Short mmCIF file of C-alpha atoms in Angstrom, two decimals:
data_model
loop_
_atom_site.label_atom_id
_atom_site.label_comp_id
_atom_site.label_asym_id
_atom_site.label_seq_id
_atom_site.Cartn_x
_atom_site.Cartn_y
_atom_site.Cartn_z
CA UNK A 1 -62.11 -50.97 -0.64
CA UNK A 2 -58.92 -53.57 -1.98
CA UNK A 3 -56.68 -53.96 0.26
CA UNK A 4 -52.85 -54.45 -0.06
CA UNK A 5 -52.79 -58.46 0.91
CA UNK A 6 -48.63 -57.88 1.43
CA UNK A 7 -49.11 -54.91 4.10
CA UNK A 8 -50.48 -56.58 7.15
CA UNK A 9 -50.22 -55.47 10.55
CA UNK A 10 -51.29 -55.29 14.56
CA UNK A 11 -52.70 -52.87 16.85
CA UNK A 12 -49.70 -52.32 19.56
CA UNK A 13 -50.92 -49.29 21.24
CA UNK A 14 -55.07 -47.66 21.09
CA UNK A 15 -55.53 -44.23 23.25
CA UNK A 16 -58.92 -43.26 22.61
CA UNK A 17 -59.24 -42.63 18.39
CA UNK A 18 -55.13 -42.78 18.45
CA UNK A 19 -54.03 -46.67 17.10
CA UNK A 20 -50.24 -47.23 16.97
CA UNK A 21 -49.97 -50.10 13.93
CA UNK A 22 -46.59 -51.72 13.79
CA UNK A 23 -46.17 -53.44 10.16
CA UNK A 24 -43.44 -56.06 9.55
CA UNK A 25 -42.43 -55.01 6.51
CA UNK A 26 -43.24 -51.81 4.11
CA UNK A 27 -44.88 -48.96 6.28
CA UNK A 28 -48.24 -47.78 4.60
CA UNK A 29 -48.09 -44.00 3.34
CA UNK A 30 -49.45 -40.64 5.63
CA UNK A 31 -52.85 -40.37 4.38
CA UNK A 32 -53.68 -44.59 3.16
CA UNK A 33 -56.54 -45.85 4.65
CA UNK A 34 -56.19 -48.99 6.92
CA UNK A 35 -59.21 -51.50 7.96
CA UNK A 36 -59.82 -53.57 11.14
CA UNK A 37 -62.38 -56.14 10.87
CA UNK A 38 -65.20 -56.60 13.11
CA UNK A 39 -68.48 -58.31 13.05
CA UNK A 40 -70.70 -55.64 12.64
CA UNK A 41 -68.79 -52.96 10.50
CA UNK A 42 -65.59 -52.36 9.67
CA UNK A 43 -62.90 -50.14 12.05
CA UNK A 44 -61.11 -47.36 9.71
CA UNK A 45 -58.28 -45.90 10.37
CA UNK A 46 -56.05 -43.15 8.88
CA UNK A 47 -51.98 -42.69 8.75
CA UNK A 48 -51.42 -39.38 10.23
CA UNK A 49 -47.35 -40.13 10.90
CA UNK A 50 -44.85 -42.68 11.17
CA UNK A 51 -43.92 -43.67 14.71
CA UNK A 52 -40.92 -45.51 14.29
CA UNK A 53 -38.74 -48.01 11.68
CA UNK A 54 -42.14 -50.67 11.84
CA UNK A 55 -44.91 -48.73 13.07
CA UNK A 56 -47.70 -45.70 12.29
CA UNK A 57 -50.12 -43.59 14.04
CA UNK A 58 -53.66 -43.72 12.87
CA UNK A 59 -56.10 -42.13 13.61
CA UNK A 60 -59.44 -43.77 13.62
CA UNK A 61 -63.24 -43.05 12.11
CA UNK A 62 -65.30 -44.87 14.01
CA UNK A 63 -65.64 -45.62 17.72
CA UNK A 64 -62.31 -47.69 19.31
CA UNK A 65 -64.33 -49.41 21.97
CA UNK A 66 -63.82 -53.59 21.91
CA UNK A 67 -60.65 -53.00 19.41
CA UNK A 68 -58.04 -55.37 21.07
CA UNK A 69 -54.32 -55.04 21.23
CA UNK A 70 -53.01 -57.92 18.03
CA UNK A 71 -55.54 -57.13 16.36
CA UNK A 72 -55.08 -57.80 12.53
CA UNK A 73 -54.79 -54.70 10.42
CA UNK A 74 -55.05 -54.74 6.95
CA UNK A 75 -53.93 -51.73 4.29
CA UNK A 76 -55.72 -50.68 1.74
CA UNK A 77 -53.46 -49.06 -0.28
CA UNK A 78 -55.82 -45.75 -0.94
CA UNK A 79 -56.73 -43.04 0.68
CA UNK A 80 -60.15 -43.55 2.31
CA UNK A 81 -62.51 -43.23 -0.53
CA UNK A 82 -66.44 -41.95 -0.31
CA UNK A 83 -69.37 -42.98 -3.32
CA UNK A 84 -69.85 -40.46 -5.81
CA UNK A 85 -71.93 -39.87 -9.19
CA UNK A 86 -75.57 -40.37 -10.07
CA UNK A 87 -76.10 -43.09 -6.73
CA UNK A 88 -75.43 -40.19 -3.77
CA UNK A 89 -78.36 -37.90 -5.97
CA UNK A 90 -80.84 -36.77 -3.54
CA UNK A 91 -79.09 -39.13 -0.86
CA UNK A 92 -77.82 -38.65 2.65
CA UNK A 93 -74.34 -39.53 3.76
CA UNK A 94 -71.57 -39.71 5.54
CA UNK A 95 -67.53 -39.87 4.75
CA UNK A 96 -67.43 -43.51 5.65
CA UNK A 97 -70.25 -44.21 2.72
CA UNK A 98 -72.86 -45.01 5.05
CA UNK A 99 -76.33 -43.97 4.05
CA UNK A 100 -77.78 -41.90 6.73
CA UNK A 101 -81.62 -42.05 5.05
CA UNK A 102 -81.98 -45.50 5.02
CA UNK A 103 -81.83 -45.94 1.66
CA UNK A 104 -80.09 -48.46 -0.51
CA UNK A 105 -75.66 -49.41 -0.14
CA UNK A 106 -73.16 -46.79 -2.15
CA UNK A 107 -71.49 -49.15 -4.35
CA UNK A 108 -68.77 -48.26 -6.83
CA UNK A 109 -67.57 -45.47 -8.28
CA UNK A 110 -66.21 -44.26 -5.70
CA UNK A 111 -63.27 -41.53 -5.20
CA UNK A 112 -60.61 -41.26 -2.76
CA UNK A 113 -61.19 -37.98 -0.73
CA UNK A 114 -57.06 -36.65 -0.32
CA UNK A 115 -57.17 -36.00 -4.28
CA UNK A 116 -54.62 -33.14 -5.92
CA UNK A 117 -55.99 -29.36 -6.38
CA UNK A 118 -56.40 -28.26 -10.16
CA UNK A 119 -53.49 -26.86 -11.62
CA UNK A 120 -52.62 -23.44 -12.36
CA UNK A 121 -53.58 -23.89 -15.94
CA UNK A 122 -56.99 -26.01 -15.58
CA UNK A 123 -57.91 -22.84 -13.16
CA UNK A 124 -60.68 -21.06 -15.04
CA UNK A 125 -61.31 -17.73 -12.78
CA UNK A 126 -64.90 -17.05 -13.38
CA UNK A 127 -66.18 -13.37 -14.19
CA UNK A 128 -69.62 -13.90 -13.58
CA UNK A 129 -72.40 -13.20 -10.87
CA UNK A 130 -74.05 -15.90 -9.51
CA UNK A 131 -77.80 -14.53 -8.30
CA UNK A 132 -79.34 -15.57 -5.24
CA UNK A 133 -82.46 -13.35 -5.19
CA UNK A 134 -81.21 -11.58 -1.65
CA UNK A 135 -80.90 -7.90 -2.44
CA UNK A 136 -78.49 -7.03 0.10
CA UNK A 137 -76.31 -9.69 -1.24
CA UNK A 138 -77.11 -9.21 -4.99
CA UNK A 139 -76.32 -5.40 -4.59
CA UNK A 140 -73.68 -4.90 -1.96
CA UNK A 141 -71.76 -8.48 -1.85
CA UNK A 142 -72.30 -10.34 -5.48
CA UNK A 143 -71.39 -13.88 -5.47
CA UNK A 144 -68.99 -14.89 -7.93
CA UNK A 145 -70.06 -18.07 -10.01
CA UNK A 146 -67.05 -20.56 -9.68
CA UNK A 147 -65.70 -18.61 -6.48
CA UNK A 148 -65.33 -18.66 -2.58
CA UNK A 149 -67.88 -16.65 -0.74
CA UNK A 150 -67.91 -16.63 3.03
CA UNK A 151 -70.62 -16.08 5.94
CA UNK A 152 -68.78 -14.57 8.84
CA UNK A 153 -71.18 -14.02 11.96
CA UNK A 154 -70.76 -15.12 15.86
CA UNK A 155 -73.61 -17.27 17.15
CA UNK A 156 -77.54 -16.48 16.95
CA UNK A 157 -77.14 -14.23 13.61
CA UNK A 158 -78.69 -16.34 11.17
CA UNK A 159 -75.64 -18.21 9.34
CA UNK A 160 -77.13 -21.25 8.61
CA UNK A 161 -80.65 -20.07 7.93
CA UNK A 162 -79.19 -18.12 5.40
CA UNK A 163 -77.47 -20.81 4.18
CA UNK A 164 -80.54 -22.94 3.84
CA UNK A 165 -82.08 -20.30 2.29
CA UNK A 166 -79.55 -19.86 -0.45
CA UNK A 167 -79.51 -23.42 -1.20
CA UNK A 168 -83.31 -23.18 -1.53
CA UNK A 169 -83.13 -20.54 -3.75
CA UNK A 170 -80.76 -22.73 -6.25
CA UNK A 171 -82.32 -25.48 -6.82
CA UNK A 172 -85.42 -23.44 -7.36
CA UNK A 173 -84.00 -21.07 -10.01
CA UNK A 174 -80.56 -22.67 -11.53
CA UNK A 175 -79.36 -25.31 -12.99
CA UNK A 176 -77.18 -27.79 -11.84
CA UNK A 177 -76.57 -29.51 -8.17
CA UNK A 178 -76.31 -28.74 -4.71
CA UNK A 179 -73.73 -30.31 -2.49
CA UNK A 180 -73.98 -29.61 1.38
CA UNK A 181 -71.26 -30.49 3.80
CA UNK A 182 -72.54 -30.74 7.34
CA UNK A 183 -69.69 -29.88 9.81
CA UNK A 184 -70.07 -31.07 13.32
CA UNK A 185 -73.93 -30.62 12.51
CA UNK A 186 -76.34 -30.57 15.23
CA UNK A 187 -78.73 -33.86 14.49
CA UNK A 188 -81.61 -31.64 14.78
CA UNK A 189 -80.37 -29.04 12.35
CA UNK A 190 -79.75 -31.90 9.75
CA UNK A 191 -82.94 -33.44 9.68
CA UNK A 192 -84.70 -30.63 9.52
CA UNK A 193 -83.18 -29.59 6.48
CA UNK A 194 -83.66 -33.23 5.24
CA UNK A 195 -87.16 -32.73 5.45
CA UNK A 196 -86.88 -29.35 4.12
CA UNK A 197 -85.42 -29.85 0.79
CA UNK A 198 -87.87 -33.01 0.67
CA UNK A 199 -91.00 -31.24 1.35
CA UNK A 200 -90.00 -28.74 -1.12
CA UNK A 201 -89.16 -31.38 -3.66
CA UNK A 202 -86.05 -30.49 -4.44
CA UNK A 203 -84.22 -33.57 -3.00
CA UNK A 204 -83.35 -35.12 -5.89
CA UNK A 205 -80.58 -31.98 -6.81
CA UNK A 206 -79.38 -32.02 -3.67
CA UNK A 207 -76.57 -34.25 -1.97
CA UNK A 208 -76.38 -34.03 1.74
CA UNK A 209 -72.64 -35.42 3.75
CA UNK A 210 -72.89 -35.24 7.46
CA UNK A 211 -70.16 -35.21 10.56
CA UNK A 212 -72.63 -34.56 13.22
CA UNK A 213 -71.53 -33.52 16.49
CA UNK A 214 -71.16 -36.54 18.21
CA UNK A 215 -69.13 -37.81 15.44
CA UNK A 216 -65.63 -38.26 16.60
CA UNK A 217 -63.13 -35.54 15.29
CA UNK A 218 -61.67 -37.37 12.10
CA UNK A 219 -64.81 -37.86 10.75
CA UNK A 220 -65.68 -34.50 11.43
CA UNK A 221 -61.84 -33.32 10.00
CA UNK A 222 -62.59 -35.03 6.65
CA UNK A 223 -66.55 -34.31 6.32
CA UNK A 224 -65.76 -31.26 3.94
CA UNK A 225 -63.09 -33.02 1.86
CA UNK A 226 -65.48 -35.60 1.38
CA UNK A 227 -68.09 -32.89 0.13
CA UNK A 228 -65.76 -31.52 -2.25
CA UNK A 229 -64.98 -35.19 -3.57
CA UNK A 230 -68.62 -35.37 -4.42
CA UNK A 231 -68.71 -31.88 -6.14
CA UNK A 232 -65.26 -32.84 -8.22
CA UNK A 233 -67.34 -35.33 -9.77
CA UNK A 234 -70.71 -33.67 -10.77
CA UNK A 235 -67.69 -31.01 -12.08
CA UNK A 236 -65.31 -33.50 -13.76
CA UNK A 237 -67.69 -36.22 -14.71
CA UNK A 238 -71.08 -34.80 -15.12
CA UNK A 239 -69.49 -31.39 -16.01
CA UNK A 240 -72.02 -29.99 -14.10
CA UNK A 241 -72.31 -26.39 -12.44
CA UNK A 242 -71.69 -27.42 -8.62
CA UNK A 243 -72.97 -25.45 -5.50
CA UNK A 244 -71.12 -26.18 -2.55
CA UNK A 245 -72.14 -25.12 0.71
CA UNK A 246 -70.08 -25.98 4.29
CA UNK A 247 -71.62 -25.43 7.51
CA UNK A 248 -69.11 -24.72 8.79
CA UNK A 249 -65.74 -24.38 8.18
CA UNK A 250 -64.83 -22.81 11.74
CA UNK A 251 -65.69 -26.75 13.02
CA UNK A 252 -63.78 -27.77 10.34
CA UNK A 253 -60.78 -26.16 11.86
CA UNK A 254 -61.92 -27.13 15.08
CA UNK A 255 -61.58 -31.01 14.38
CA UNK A 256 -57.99 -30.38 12.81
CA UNK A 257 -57.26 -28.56 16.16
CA UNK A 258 -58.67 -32.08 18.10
CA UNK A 259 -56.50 -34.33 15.58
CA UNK A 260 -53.65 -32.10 16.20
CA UNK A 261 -53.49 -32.29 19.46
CA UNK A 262 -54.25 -36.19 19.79
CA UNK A 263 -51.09 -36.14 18.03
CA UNK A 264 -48.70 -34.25 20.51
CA UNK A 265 -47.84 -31.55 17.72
CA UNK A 266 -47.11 -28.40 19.90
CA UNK A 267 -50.18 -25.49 19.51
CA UNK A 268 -49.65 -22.45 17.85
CA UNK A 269 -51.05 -19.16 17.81
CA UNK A 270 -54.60 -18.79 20.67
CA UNK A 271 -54.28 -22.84 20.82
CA UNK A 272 -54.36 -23.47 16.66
CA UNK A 273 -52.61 -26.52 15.14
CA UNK A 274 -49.18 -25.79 13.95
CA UNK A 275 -50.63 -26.81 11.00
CA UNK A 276 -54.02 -24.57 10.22
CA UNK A 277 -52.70 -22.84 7.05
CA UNK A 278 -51.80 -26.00 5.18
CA UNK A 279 -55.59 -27.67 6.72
CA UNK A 280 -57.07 -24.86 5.35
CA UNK A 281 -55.22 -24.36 1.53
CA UNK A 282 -55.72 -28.32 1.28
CA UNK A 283 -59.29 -27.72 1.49
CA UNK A 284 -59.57 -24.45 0.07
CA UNK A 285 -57.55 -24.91 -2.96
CA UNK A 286 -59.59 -28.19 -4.17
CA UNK A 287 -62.55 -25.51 -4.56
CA UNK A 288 -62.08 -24.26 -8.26
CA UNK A 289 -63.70 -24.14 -11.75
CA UNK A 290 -62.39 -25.90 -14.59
CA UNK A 291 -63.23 -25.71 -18.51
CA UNK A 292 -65.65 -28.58 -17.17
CA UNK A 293 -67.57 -26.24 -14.69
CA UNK A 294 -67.88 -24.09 -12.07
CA UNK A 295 -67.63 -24.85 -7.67
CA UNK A 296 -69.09 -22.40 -6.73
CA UNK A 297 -68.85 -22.68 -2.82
CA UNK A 298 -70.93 -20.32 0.16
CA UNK A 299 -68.85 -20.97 3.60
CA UNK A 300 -70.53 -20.43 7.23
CA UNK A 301 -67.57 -19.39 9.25
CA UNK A 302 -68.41 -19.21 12.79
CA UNK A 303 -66.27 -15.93 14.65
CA UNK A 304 -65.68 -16.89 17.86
CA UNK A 305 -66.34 -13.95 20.34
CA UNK A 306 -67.56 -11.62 17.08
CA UNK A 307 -63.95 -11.15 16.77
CA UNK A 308 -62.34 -11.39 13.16
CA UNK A 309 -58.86 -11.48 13.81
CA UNK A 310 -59.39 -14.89 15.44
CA UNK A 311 -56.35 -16.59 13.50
CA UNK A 312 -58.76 -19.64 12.20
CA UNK A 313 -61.12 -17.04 10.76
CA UNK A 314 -58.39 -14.87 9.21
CA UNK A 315 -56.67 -17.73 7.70
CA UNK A 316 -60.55 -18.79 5.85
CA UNK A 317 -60.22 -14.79 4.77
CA UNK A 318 -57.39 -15.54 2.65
CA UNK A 319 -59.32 -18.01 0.36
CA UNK A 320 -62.18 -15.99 -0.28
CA UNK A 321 -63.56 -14.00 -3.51
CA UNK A 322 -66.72 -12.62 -1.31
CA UNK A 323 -67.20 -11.68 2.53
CA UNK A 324 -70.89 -11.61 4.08
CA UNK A 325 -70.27 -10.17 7.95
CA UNK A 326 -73.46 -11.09 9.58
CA UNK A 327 -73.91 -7.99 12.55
CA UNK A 328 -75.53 -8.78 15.51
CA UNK A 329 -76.77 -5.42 16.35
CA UNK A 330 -78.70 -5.87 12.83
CA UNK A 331 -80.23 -9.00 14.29
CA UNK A 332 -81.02 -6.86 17.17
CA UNK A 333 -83.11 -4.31 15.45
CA UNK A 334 -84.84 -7.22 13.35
CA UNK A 335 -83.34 -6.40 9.97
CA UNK A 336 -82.94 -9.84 8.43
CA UNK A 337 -80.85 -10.83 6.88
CA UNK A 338 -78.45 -9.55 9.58
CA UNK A 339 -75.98 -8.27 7.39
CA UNK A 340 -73.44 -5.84 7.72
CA UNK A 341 -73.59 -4.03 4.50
CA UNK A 342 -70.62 -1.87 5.05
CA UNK A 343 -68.20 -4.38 6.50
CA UNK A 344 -69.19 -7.28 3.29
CA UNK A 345 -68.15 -6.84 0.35
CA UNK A 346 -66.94 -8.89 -3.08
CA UNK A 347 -64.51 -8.74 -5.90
CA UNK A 348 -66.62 -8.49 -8.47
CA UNK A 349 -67.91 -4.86 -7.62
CA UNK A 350 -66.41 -3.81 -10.70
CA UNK A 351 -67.90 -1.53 -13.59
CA UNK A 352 -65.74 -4.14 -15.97
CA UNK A 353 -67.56 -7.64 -14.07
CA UNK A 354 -70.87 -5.94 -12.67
CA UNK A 355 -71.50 -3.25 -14.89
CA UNK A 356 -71.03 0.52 -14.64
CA UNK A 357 -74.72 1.15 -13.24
CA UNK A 358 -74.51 -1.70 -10.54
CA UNK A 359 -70.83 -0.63 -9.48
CA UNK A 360 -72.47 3.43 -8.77
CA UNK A 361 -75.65 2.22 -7.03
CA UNK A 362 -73.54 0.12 -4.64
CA UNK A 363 -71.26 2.55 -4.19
CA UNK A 364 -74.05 5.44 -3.47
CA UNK A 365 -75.66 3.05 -1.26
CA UNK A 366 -72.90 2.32 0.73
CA UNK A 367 -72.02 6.04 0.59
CA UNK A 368 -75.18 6.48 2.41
CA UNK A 369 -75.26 3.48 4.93
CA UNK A 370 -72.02 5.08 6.30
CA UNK A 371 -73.17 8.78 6.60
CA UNK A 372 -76.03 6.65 8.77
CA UNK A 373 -73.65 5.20 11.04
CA UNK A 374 -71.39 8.59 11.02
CA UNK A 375 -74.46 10.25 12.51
CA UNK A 376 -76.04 7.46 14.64
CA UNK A 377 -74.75 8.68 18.18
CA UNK A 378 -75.27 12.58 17.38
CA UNK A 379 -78.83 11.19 16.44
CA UNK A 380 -79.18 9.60 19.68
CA UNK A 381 -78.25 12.73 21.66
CA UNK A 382 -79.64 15.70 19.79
CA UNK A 383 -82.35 14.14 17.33
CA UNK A 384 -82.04 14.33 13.74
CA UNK A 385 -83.37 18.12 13.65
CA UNK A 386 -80.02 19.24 14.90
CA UNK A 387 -78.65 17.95 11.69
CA UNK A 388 -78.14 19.92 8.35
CA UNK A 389 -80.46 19.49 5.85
CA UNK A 390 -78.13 17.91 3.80
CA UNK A 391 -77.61 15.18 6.54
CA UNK A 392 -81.13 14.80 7.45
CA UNK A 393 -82.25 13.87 3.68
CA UNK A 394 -78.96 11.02 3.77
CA UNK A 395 -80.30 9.25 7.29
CA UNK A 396 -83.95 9.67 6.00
CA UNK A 397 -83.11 7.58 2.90
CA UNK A 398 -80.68 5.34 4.63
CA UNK A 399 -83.04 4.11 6.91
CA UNK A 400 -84.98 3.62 4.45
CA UNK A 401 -82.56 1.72 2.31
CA UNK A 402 -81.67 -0.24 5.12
CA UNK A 403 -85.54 -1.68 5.39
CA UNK A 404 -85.50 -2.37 1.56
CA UNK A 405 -82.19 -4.72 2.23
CA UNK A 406 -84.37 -6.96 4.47
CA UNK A 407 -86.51 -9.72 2.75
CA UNK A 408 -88.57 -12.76 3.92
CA UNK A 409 -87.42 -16.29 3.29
CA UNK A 410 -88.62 -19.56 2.04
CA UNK A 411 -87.41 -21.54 4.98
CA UNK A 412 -88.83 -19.20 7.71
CA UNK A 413 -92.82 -19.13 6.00
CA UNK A 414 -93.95 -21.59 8.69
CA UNK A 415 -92.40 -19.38 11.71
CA UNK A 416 -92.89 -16.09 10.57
CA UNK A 417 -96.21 -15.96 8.15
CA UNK A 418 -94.86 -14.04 5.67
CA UNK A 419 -94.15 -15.51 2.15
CA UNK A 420 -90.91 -15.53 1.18
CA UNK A 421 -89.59 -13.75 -1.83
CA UNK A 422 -86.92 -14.18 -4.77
CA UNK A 423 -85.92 -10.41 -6.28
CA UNK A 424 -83.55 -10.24 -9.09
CA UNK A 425 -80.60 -8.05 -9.68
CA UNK A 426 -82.37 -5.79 -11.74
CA UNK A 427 -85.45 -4.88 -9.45
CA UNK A 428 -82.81 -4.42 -6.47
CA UNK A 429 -80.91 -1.94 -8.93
CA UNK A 430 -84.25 -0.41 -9.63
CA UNK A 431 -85.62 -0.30 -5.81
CA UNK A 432 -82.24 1.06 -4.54
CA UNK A 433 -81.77 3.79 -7.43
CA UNK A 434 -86.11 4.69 -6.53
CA UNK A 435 -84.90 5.38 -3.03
CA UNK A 436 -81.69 7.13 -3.10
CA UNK A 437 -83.18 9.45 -5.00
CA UNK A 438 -86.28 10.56 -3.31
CA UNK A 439 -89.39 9.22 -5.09
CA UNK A 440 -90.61 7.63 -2.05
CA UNK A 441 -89.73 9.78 0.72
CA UNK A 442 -93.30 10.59 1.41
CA UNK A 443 -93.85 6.80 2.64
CA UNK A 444 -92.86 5.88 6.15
CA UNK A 445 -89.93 3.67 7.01
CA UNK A 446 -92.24 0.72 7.91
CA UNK A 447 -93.06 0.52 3.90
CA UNK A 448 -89.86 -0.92 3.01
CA UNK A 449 -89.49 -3.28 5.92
CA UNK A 450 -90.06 -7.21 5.24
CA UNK A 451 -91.10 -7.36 1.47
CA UNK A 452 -89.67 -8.75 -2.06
CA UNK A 453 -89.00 -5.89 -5.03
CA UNK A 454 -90.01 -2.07 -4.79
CA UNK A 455 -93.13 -2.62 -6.75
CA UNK A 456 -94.25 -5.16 -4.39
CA UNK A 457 -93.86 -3.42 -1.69
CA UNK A 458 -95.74 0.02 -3.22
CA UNK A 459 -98.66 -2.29 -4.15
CA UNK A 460 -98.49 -3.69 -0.14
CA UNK A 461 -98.02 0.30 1.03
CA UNK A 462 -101.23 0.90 -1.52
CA UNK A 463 -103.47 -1.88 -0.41
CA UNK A 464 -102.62 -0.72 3.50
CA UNK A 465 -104.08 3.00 3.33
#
């Protein structure tokens, strides 16, 4: 990165990642990247705020240990900046630049990562249905192509194996390129998709940009910004049809909470950074489709305490075209994926987006999923003969509905023996309409469990008797 030969200064003041700067002349901008040398790698910093008439907080990327007070700092005049185009293909990263797979230096172009959102008129809001193969998503929570979709589930419900399994399913059946932002990602968790998406020889479509855990928090803060730097090229450049996934955003907001407070800014609502709607839009808002192509992005957001009116997770809420809840009493009873299918939902459940035929089946399904859960404690007391007959025929079908919605995956073949399957929107459609009207009520509930389309699953009911 140049640097700015007239903006020179020294370190006055380092608590922990927090360097005070004081310049002799011009201050360097909120946001400009600053470099201390040292013999083994380079010490970045970032301006957060101006201290005083001469000086500026920074706060810095890499570990502050043997950084001495005089040091020489020098300005670089740019935002930090992270390699993009062709050279990060099928690579492993991190915000700094530094390959994490041991494979060759990033060298130019590169892009800085605080760039401006798309203006109201390059916005292109997409109309379009972007299938991943998961029937419960496909029928009751489409994701819109160029849009924001969200995973909302507390710990242990599957939000990042669904994840990987989504990004499996792209680069298997679309076009285009895969961009995945790893959050305050456990080591373990990242190499093991590594060697995932290279055993399934798909690498080369996918770009992977870590903050792992034991990261410290502004490298963790500007992990997804750096993601969506990456995807703003393979959009711009390429013009390319980006998929953008971020595990997860809740650490996201996390590490702005850490920088926050390193800072002295006063908390705000349950602990939050005075600042969380502005963290979030600045991230948010950068996620768009142009007349070049389409972001389309798919969000873990981690729900502290399974409660959504956590402020972080409401705040993510307001940036969203799609909402997958992930229910832990659905992980409970082994329906994978664990979703709630009356609490997700999407925009695009329209007859004028998805079609009038789509639109009814949802809405019929759903119609039926919540006569289920109407009747689910006067099931557990009296049975389901106590019910009317009309009542009995909705909870036979819903539970049978409900098995249909769960589906093997790619990335769990080695745990859990069974093959995973890709069904598209049309044999969900078909499946769902088969069942909510009766043509298979003579075959039990264990039928549907676990399988790919309807057909499938006849011929696995067939070959079973």
């Amino acid at each position: 990165m140049a640097r700015v030969q007239q903006l020179t200064g020294e370190i006055v003041s380092i608590q922990g990642p927090v360097v005070e700067v004081a310049f002799p002349g011009a201050l360097p901008a909120a946001g400009e990247a600053l470099e201390v040398p040292r013999p083994d790698e380079p010490l970045w910093l970032e301006v957060v705020l101006h201290s005083g008439e001469d000086r500026v907080r920074a706060l810095a990327f890499n570990d502050t240990r043997g950084v001495a007070l005089g040091q020489q700092v020098w300005a670089s005049g740019a935002p930090l900046r992270v390699p993009v185009g062709e050279q990060v293909r099928g690579r492993v990263l991190d915000v700094l630049g530094r390959a994490l797979d041991e494979g060759a230096p990033f060298t130019e172009p590169q892009w800085p990562i605080l760039r401006a959102s798309p203006t109201l008129t390059e916005h292109d809001p997409s109309q379009q249905v972007f299938e991943t193969g998961l029937k419960v998503l496909d029928l009751l929570s489409p994701l819109p192509r160029g849009g924001n979709t969200g995973l909302f589930g507390g710990a242990g419900v599957g939000k990042t194996v669904l994840m990987m399994e989504l990004m499996q399913n792209t680069v298997h059946f679309h076009q285009g390129v895969s961009v995945f932002a790893g959050v305050g990602e456990r080591s373990r968790e990242a190499r093991e998709l590594w060697l995932e998406m290279r055993d399934a020889g798909v690498l080369q479509n996918v770009v992977l940009v870590y903050g792992q855990m034991g990261e410290t928090s502004g490298v963790r803060y500007r992990t997804a910004l750096g993601a969506v730097t990456i995807a703003e090229w393979f959009r711009d450049e390429a013009r390319q049809d980006v998929l953008l996934f971020i595990d997860n955003t809740f650490r996201f907001v996390q590490a702005g909470n850490e920088v926050s407070g390193m800072f002295g800014r006063p908390p705000s609502r349950v602990g939050y950074q005075p600042t969380l709607a502005a963290d979030v839009a600045q991230l948010q808002e950068r996620i768009a489709s142009t007349a070049a192509g389409a972001i389309t992005s798919v969000q873990a957001v981690y729900v502290p305490a399974d409660d959504t009116t956590d402020p972080a997770v409401a705040e993510v809420f307001n940036h969203l075209d799609a909402f997958v809840v992930l229910s832990r009493e659905a992980a409970a009873e082994g329906l994978y994926p664990a979703v709630d299918p009356l609490r997700s939902t999407s925009g695009l459940l329209d007859p004028a987006v998805v079609g009038e035929r789509h639109a009814r089946v949802a809405a019929e399904a759903r119609r039926v999923l919540a006569k289920y859960e109407e009747l689910r404690d006067v099931i557990a007391l009296m049975g389901t003969d106590e019910l009317a007959p009309a009542d009995r025929e909705a909870v036979f079908r819903a539970r049978r509905l409900r098995r249909f919605l769960t589906q093997p995956f790619r990335v769990t073949e080695s745990f859990t023996g069974r093959a995973g399957a890709y069904v598209s929107i049309a044999e969900t459609l078909d499946g769902t309409e088969a069942i909510l009207s009766g043509a298979h009520d003579d075959l039990p509930e264990s039928a549907f469990y676990m399988g790919g389309s309807l057909a499938s699953l006849l011929e696995r009911a067939q070959a079973d008797s």
